[in-house]
Every structure is written in structure tokens, then in C-alpha cells.
């Protein structure tokens, strides 16, 4: 927790809690937590005040007690006495934690100046429009962020075989439809949440690992991927179905021509915990609005798929794309699935729910490409971050898979030097890049 910047996460955290367990439960949880914080802030000073009065009145007894307690504490720390698993009776880490927090505050303040200079320095920003993205001219380029799609989904876990089977089957079905794919890994700046840090890192080519950096970035005019496409003549749109609020950064910083959100996509179906609409509806609405019709012009889009967002239950089912309509076809599905509480109460239930949600999101994305894909469709699909540690366990990396799918062989030929894996599933030896390296490599590959 960074005292300088992390306060802003409390609002989104409450939103996730509300969407997961409902409004009343979220309010009770917030009141309980707030009361506990107030109690600590009020009761702890009162207790110290009372202790000072007692020790002042009984100095001899206090001195003997403090000496005995200090020796006992030192011995317990030295030999590692524990009251339970991973619960030492006495530790010296509290002072270190306080020191770390102070250092974080100092580092955050110092980082503002250095990051501001990095934002301004951007040689790619002067690339002439005629030289931008020439290798993708005439293509619809769709960047799909799959919520919580991390390395744990495809490698080194009990979840990987099941999700791997979905990816292997998807690779074959795409190949049958004439599409090819190449997959790599990116290291995300965030873990378990705060997705917008990953989105801005990919778009800007800068390492945005805190809210402080994000706020600095979007207040400026950094050259983004969407800005590059717009400068080169594409129509640029963003689809963020979980957003209910105004988002000024969309047009001002990312230079989107249009933003699709929870209010303007015509959804009339049910919510699925955090996901207020299924991924299939998000993609279907985008295809109807941007990929079909006589006025269709090449479009660059960023689309957020949120069915795999915590708590990963209940899940929708994939239906025939012609039946999606206004989303009422999904009525009744939430009641037929597990509630978040029921899924998480089972042993390993959170991991099982996560596995199913990633399987659904990736299957939906693959089916979207099969259904609406033409020779002019290019999809960049990637995870924003790893899921929470309840799924990954401790010590997991920040790596997420990233895949480029295209029908035109010239597109993938442009990235042949990247060394990415054929198909949708990365291998352990697949290259890993920091996410902030993607913008420059992508523009370099497809610019003149």
C-alpha cells in the first residue's frame, strides 16, 4: 500500500465488492472495515495514554516488566517461537514495514519528476502519418484485453491442461477457417487487478505501475497506439462494458472517436456478478456497429472482455451469434450457474471458477474471429494481469499471454523475427517482454 497514490483504489475496490456480493453486503463490509479502522485510530492512542499513566505511577514495576518482556521478546524472535503456522510470537518486521512505507512515500514523490521527463521524450511521436502502420492499411485491428488472463492459465498449474485444451482446439478451428496465430508473453505492471495500468502501459510504451504514474500520463499528450492509428486514418473506438461513468481520458488522451460503455450498447440482459454483460454480447455489439454495414471503414478498437473478472461466477453460455440480439437470450443463465459465494466456498472453488471463466472468454473470442473474421481482420488478444494469489499462489510472475491472429499471411510475416510461438498457446521457452516494450516493437514492425 502506497500512502501517496493508493487511496484512489478504494472506489474501484468497493465497486468490485458490490458487483460480487451485492449492494447491501458491500455496504455492511465497508461499514465494518471503517469501524475497525476508526476503532484502531481512537482506541490505540487511548490505550497508550493509559499505559503511560500506569508506568509513571509505578516506575519500578514498569522497569522490571519492560526488561523481562524485552528479554523474552528477543529470545522468542531469535529462536522463532510460533503460536501457529506462519504466526511467530515475536517479530522485528513491524519497524521494517514502517520504514518501507516511509521509503515508498519518498520514492513516489521523487518518481514524479523523472517520469514526467520520460513522458515527454518520445522519438516515435514525430513519425509522419504516411509512414505509420503501412503494414496494416485497410485492416480492422482489434486489441482484446481478456481480464485476468495470466500465465497461470497456460503453464505450471493444475488449471493449465483444461485451458490449454481450449487453446489447442481454438488453434485448429482458426486454422480451418484460414487464420494463423503467434503467441508470446508480456510482463504486466500490475497483478490481480487495477487493469487500467496495463492498458496504459501497452498503449503508451511506458511502465505505468502506479495510480500516480497513470494520473501523470493521462494528463499529458503521450503518443499512444490508438493515437497512431487515428493519425494514420483509422476510426478509433473503445468498448468498455464495465464502465458506467464518464471517461474523459478516452477522447482526450487515447483519442478515441467513440466509446462504447454500459449505457450505449443496447444490452437488455442480466448481469453476471461483476460482468454486467457477457463477453459474447460485447463482441456482437461491436461487430454490428463497426464491422458490418455499407459505411464500414477500417477501425482500430480496444475491447475489454470482463466475464473472466473476479469473482469468475456465475458464467454465461456461448449461444448462436444470430440469437444474441439485445442480450435477453441470456436471461435465466445467472440463476443456473454458481453464485460467487457457492463457487468460492468449495475447496479449490475459486481456481475452478477462474478456469471456467478463462475458457469461456477465450472460446468466445475465438468464435468471434470465426464468425466475423475476414482477410482484413487482425486481432491482438492479451491478458491484462494475472489473477489474484488465491489462484496463482505466492511468488507468481506478472506474465500474461499475448497473441496476434490474422488471415493475411503478410501480417504475421512482419513479426516473424519476434520468435513467438505458433498457435494460441505459449510454451515455457516463449519470449517474455515487458509490456511497455510492445508499443515500440509493434509500430516498428508495421510502420514503413
mmCIF file of C-alpha atoms in Angstrom, residues 45-265:
data_model
loop_
_atom_site.group_PDB
_atom_site.id
_atom_site.type_symbol
_atom_site.label_atom_id
_atom_site.label_comp_id
_atom_site.label_asym_id
_atom_site.label_seq_id
_atom_site.Cartn_x
_atom_site.Cartn_y
_atom_site.Cartn_z
ATOM 1 C CA UNK A 45 -3.879 6.276 21.446
ATOM 2 C CA UNK A 46 -6.214 5.960 24.463
ATOM 3 C CA UNK A 47 -4.546 2.693 25.426
ATOM 4 C CA UNK A 48 -1.075 4.227 25.109
ATOM 5 C CA UNK A 49 -2.190 7.194 27.206
ATOM 6 C CA UNK A 50 -3.450 4.875 29.936
ATOM 7 C CA UNK A 51 -0.244 2.821 29.794
ATOM 8 C CA UNK A 52 1.855 5.972 30.213
ATOM 9 C CA UNK A 53 -0.126 6.938 33.329
ATOM 10 C CA UNK A 54 0.329 3.471 34.842
ATOM 11 C CA UNK A 55 4.066 3.278 34.186
ATOM 12 C CA UNK A 56 4.594 6.790 35.538
ATOM 13 C CA UNK A 57 2.830 5.842 38.775
ATOM 14 C CA UNK A 58 4.761 2.549 39.152
ATOM 15 C CA UNK A 59 8.179 3.176 37.694
ATOM 16 C CA UNK A 60 9.961 0.293 39.463
ATOM 17 C CA UNK A 61 7.416 -2.345 38.450
ATOM 18 C CA UNK A 62 7.327 -0.948 34.900
ATOM 19 C CA UNK A 63 11.113 -1.055 34.572
ATOM 20 C CA UNK A 64 11.280 -4.681 35.715
ATOM 21 C CA UNK A 65 8.426 -5.691 33.424
ATOM 22 C CA UNK A 66 9.873 -3.943 30.368
ATOM 23 C CA UNK A 67 13.263 -5.557 30.984
ATOM 24 C CA UNK A 68 11.776 -9.039 31.365
ATOM 25 C CA UNK A 69 9.446 -8.564 28.423
ATOM 26 C CA UNK A 70 12.256 -7.236 26.230
ATOM 27 C CA UNK A 71 14.500 -10.209 27.009
ATOM 28 C CA UNK A 72 11.653 -12.642 26.407
ATOM 29 C CA UNK A 73 10.723 -10.965 23.134
ATOM 30 C CA UNK A 74 14.343 -11.068 21.938
ATOM 31 C CA UNK A 75 14.666 -14.768 22.772
ATOM 32 C CA UNK A 76 11.359 -15.620 21.045
ATOM 33 C CA UNK A 77 12.470 -13.685 17.976
ATOM 34 C CA UNK A 78 15.873 -15.369 17.967
ATOM 35 C CA UNK A 79 14.594 -18.955 18.189
ATOM 36 C CA UNK A 80 11.460 -18.371 16.093
ATOM 37 C CA UNK A 81 8.716 -19.296 18.556
ATOM 38 C CA UNK A 82 5.362 -19.577 16.745
ATOM 39 C CA UNK A 83 1.779 -19.623 18.005
ATOM 40 C CA UNK A 84 0.627 -21.247 14.764
ATOM 41 C CA UNK A 85 1.668 -21.869 11.142
ATOM 42 C CA UNK A 86 3.387 -18.732 9.788
ATOM 43 C CA UNK A 87 2.385 -16.892 13.001
ATOM 44 C CA UNK A 88 5.527 -16.013 15.013
ATOM 45 C CA UNK A 89 5.061 -14.942 18.614
ATOM 46 C CA UNK A 90 7.518 -12.064 18.239
ATOM 47 C CA UNK A 91 8.970 -10.450 15.130
ATOM 48 C CA UNK A 92 11.056 -7.416 14.310
ATOM 49 C CA UNK A 93 9.408 -6.776 10.962
ATOM 50 C CA UNK A 94 6.965 -4.082 12.108
ATOM 51 C CA UNK A 95 9.665 -1.426 12.301
ATOM 52 C CA UNK A 96 10.915 -2.512 8.883
ATOM 53 C CA UNK A 97 7.407 -2.224 7.472
ATOM 54 C CA UNK A 98 7.087 1.322 8.761
ATOM 55 C CA UNK A 99 10.480 2.177 7.304
ATOM 56 C CA UNK A 100 9.452 0.673 3.960
ATOM 57 C CA UNK A 101 6.321 2.821 3.881
ATOM 58 C CA UNK A 102 8.346 5.960 4.522
ATOM 59 C CA UNK A 103 10.734 4.977 1.736
ATOM 60 C CA UNK A 104 7.791 4.390 -0.603
ATOM 61 C CA UNK A 105 6.462 7.867 0.044
ATOM 62 C CA UNK A 106 9.879 9.394 -0.685
ATOM 63 C CA UNK A 107 10.302 7.301 -3.836
ATOM 64 C CA UNK A 108 6.806 8.170 -5.110
ATOM 65 C CA UNK A 109 7.429 11.884 -4.744
ATOM 66 C CA UNK A 110 10.842 11.627 -6.452
ATOM 67 C CA UNK A 111 9.411 9.449 -9.236
ATOM 68 C CA UNK A 112 7.008 12.162 -10.357
ATOM 69 C CA UNK A 113 9.781 14.351 -11.744
ATOM 70 C CA UNK A 114 11.677 11.575 -13.534
ATOM 71 C CA UNK A 115 8.512 10.066 -15.031
ATOM 72 C CA UNK A 116 7.373 13.456 -16.314
ATOM 73 C CA UNK A 117 10.601 13.723 -18.320
ATOM 74 C CA UNK A 118 10.081 10.214 -19.728
ATOM 75 C CA UNK A 119 6.583 11.064 -20.929
ATOM 76 C CA UNK A 120 7.852 13.978 -22.985
ATOM 77 C CA UNK A 121 10.778 12.127 -24.586
ATOM 78 C CA UNK A 122 9.210 10.054 -27.401
ATOM 79 C CA UNK A 123 11.016 9.838 -30.776
ATOM 80 C CA UNK A 124 8.180 7.821 -32.340
ATOM 81 C CA UNK A 125 5.724 10.662 -31.843
ATOM 82 C CA UNK A 126 7.123 12.558 -34.858
ATOM 83 C CA UNK A 127 6.534 9.714 -37.344
ATOM 84 C CA UNK A 128 4.702 11.193 -40.387
ATOM 85 C CA UNK A 129 1.154 9.847 -40.950
ATOM 86 C CA UNK A 130 2.135 8.435 -44.339
ATOM 87 C CA UNK A 131 4.732 6.212 -42.689
ATOM 88 C CA UNK A 132 2.552 4.961 -39.817
ATOM 89 C CA UNK A 133 1.204 1.403 -39.777
ATOM 90 C CA UNK A 134 1.572 0.897 -43.524
ATOM 91 C CA UNK A 135 1.664 -2.872 -42.993
ATOM 92 C CA UNK A 136 -1.888 -2.799 -41.649
ATOM 93 C CA UNK A 137 -3.555 -0.399 -44.069
ATOM 94 C CA UNK A 138 -7.118 -1.451 -44.854
ATOM 95 C CA UNK A 139 -7.262 -3.817 -41.847
ATOM 96 C CA UNK A 140 -9.632 -3.808 -38.886
ATOM 97 C CA UNK A 141 -7.277 -4.078 -35.910
ATOM 98 C CA UNK A 142 -8.861 -5.138 -32.628
ATOM 99 C CA UNK A 143 -6.949 -5.177 -29.329
ATOM 100 C CA UNK A 144 -8.798 -7.512 -26.964
ATOM 101 C CA UNK A 145 -7.910 -7.414 -23.271
ATOM 102 C CA UNK A 146 -9.020 -10.647 -21.571
ATOM 103 C CA UNK A 147 -9.498 -9.895 -17.890
ATOM 104 C CA UNK A 148 -7.140 -11.805 -15.522
ATOM 105 C CA UNK A 149 -5.725 -13.964 -18.335
ATOM 106 C CA UNK A 150 -2.328 -14.720 -16.824
ATOM 107 C CA UNK A 151 0.481 -17.207 -17.231
ATOM 108 C CA UNK A 152 -1.041 -19.421 -14.539
ATOM 109 C CA UNK A 153 -3.826 -20.201 -17.021
ATOM 110 C CA UNK A 154 -1.496 -21.862 -19.518
ATOM 111 C CA UNK A 155 1.559 -23.078 -17.632
ATOM 112 C CA UNK A 156 2.696 -24.577 -14.338
ATOM 113 C CA UNK A 157 -0.656 -25.068 -12.632
ATOM 114 C CA UNK A 158 -3.492 -27.555 -12.322
ATOM 115 C CA UNK A 159 -5.583 -25.163 -14.411
ATOM 116 C CA UNK A 160 -3.290 -25.201 -17.437
ATOM 117 C CA UNK A 161 -4.341 -28.532 -19.029
ATOM 118 C CA UNK A 162 -8.006 -27.566 -19.199
ATOM 119 C CA UNK A 163 -7.399 -24.093 -20.576
ATOM 120 C CA UNK A 164 -4.655 -25.459 -22.824
ATOM 121 C CA UNK A 165 -7.165 -27.838 -24.394
ATOM 122 C CA UNK A 166 -9.411 -24.872 -25.210
ATOM 123 C CA UNK A 167 -6.485 -23.051 -26.827
ATOM 124 C CA UNK A 168 -5.347 -26.101 -28.802
ATOM 125 C CA UNK A 169 -8.863 -26.671 -30.124
ATOM 126 C CA UNK A 170 -9.138 -22.976 -30.922
ATOM 127 C CA UNK A 171 -5.860 -23.024 -32.851
ATOM 128 C CA UNK A 172 -7.163 -25.855 -35.019
ATOM 129 C CA UNK A 173 -10.566 -24.272 -35.616
ATOM 130 C CA UNK A 174 -8.944 -20.966 -36.579
ATOM 131 C CA UNK A 175 -6.555 -22.768 -38.888
ATOM 132 C CA UNK A 176 -9.526 -24.445 -40.568
ATOM 133 C CA UNK A 177 -11.082 -21.010 -41.063
ATOM 134 C CA UNK A 178 -7.855 -19.762 -42.682
ATOM 135 C CA UNK A 179 -6.402 -17.877 -39.709
ATOM 136 C CA UNK A 180 -2.969 -18.187 -38.149
ATOM 137 C CA UNK A 181 -1.750 -17.067 -34.748
ATOM 138 C CA UNK A 182 1.520 -16.250 -32.981
ATOM 139 C CA UNK A 183 1.790 -16.040 -29.203
ATOM 140 C CA UNK A 184 4.272 -14.568 -26.739
ATOM 141 C CA UNK A 185 4.386 -13.311 -23.155
ATOM 142 C CA UNK A 186 4.299 -9.795 -21.757
ATOM 143 C CA UNK A 187 5.141 -8.827 -18.185
ATOM 144 C CA UNK A 188 2.302 -6.708 -16.802
ATOM 145 C CA UNK A 189 2.942 -3.766 -14.457
ATOM 146 C CA UNK A 190 0.063 -4.890 -12.216
ATOM 147 C CA UNK A 191 -1.138 -8.087 -10.535
ATOM 148 C CA UNK A 192 -4.602 -9.274 -9.531
ATOM 149 C CA UNK A 193 -6.372 -6.049 -10.538
ATOM 150 C CA UNK A 194 -6.048 -2.360 -11.478
ATOM 151 C CA UNK A 195 -6.335 -3.226 -15.162
ATOM 152 C CA UNK A 196 -6.033 0.343 -16.426
ATOM 153 C CA UNK A 197 -2.344 0.344 -15.532
ATOM 154 C CA UNK A 198 -1.787 -2.470 -18.047
ATOM 155 C CA UNK A 199 -3.916 -0.789 -20.718
ATOM 156 C CA UNK A 200 -1.999 2.476 -20.444
ATOM 157 C CA UNK A 201 1.363 0.678 -20.356
ATOM 158 C CA UNK A 202 0.625 -1.207 -23.586
ATOM 159 C CA UNK A 203 -0.684 1.909 -25.304
ATOM 160 C CA UNK A 204 1.957 4.401 -24.209
ATOM 161 C CA UNK A 205 5.149 2.359 -24.204
ATOM 162 C CA UNK A 206 5.831 3.497 -20.630
ATOM 163 C CA UNK A 207 5.930 1.454 -17.415
ATOM 164 C CA UNK A 208 2.763 2.598 -15.602
ATOM 165 C CA UNK A 209 2.819 0.663 -12.330
ATOM 166 C CA UNK A 210 1.002 3.078 -10.012
ATOM 167 C CA UNK A 211 -2.007 5.352 -9.956
ATOM 168 C CA UNK A 212 0.346 8.274 -9.548
ATOM 169 C CA UNK A 213 2.072 7.469 -12.841
ATOM 170 C CA UNK A 214 -1.264 6.836 -14.539
ATOM 171 C CA UNK A 215 -2.608 10.228 -13.475
ATOM 172 C CA UNK A 216 0.565 11.895 -14.723
ATOM 173 C CA UNK A 217 0.420 10.061 -18.037
ATOM 174 C CA UNK A 218 -3.205 10.762 -18.963
ATOM 175 C CA UNK A 219 -2.820 14.437 -18.056
ATOM 176 C CA UNK A 220 -0.331 14.777 -20.915
ATOM 177 C CA UNK A 221 -0.284 14.053 -24.639
ATOM 178 C CA UNK A 222 1.804 10.891 -24.972
ATOM 179 C CA UNK A 223 1.738 9.189 -28.397
ATOM 180 C CA UNK A 224 -0.413 6.072 -27.924
ATOM 181 C CA UNK A 225 -1.203 3.122 -30.152
ATOM 182 C CA UNK A 226 -4.761 4.365 -30.648
ATOM 183 C CA UNK A 227 -3.375 7.834 -31.384
ATOM 184 C CA UNK A 228 -1.074 6.331 -34.006
ATOM 185 C CA UNK A 229 -3.965 4.551 -35.716
ATOM 186 C CA UNK A 230 -6.067 7.716 -35.646
ATOM 187 C CA UNK A 231 -3.235 9.782 -37.122
ATOM 188 C CA UNK A 232 -2.844 7.169 -39.871
ATOM 189 C CA UNK A 233 -6.530 7.417 -40.839
ATOM 190 C CA UNK A 234 -8.298 4.679 -38.863
ATOM 191 C CA UNK A 235 -11.558 5.182 -36.999
ATOM 192 C CA UNK A 236 -10.716 4.506 -33.339
ATOM 193 C CA UNK A 237 -13.158 3.156 -30.754
ATOM 194 C CA UNK A 238 -13.075 1.696 -27.276
ATOM 195 C CA UNK A 239 -15.515 -0.823 -25.813
ATOM 196 C CA UNK A 240 -15.502 -0.977 -22.011
ATOM 197 C CA UNK A 241 -18.768 -2.620 -20.887
ATOM 198 C CA UNK A 242 -17.981 -2.329 -17.174
ATOM 199 C CA UNK A 243 -17.846 1.473 -17.310
ATOM 200 C CA UNK A 244 -20.900 3.391 -16.052
ATOM 201 C CA UNK A 245 -19.214 6.774 -15.696
ATOM 202 C CA UNK A 246 -17.877 9.498 -17.933
ATOM 203 C CA UNK A 247 -14.321 8.759 -19.057
ATOM 204 C CA UNK A 248 -12.673 11.971 -20.265
ATOM 205 C CA UNK A 249 -9.327 10.248 -20.815
ATOM 206 C CA UNK A 250 -10.877 8.239 -23.668
ATOM 207 C CA UNK A 251 -11.191 11.076 -26.178
ATOM 208 C CA UNK A 252 -8.649 13.441 -24.588
ATOM 209 C CA UNK A 253 -5.701 11.087 -24.084
ATOM 210 C CA UNK A 254 -6.366 7.964 -26.169
ATOM 211 C CA UNK A 255 -8.031 9.964 -28.988
ATOM 212 C CA UNK A 256 -10.953 7.565 -29.446
ATOM 213 C CA UNK A 257 -13.615 8.677 -31.904
ATOM 214 C CA UNK A 258 -16.285 6.782 -29.992
ATOM 215 C CA UNK A 259 -16.558 4.948 -26.672
ATOM 216 C CA UNK A 260 -18.985 2.087 -26.060
ATOM 217 C CA UNK A 261 -19.889 1.602 -22.412
ATOM 218 C CA UNK A 262 -22.629 0.149 -20.218
ATOM 219 C CA UNK A 263 -25.104 2.830 -21.296
ATOM 220 C CA UNK A 264 -24.961 2.855 -25.083
ATOM 221 C CA UNK A 265 -24.698 -0.717 -26.384
#
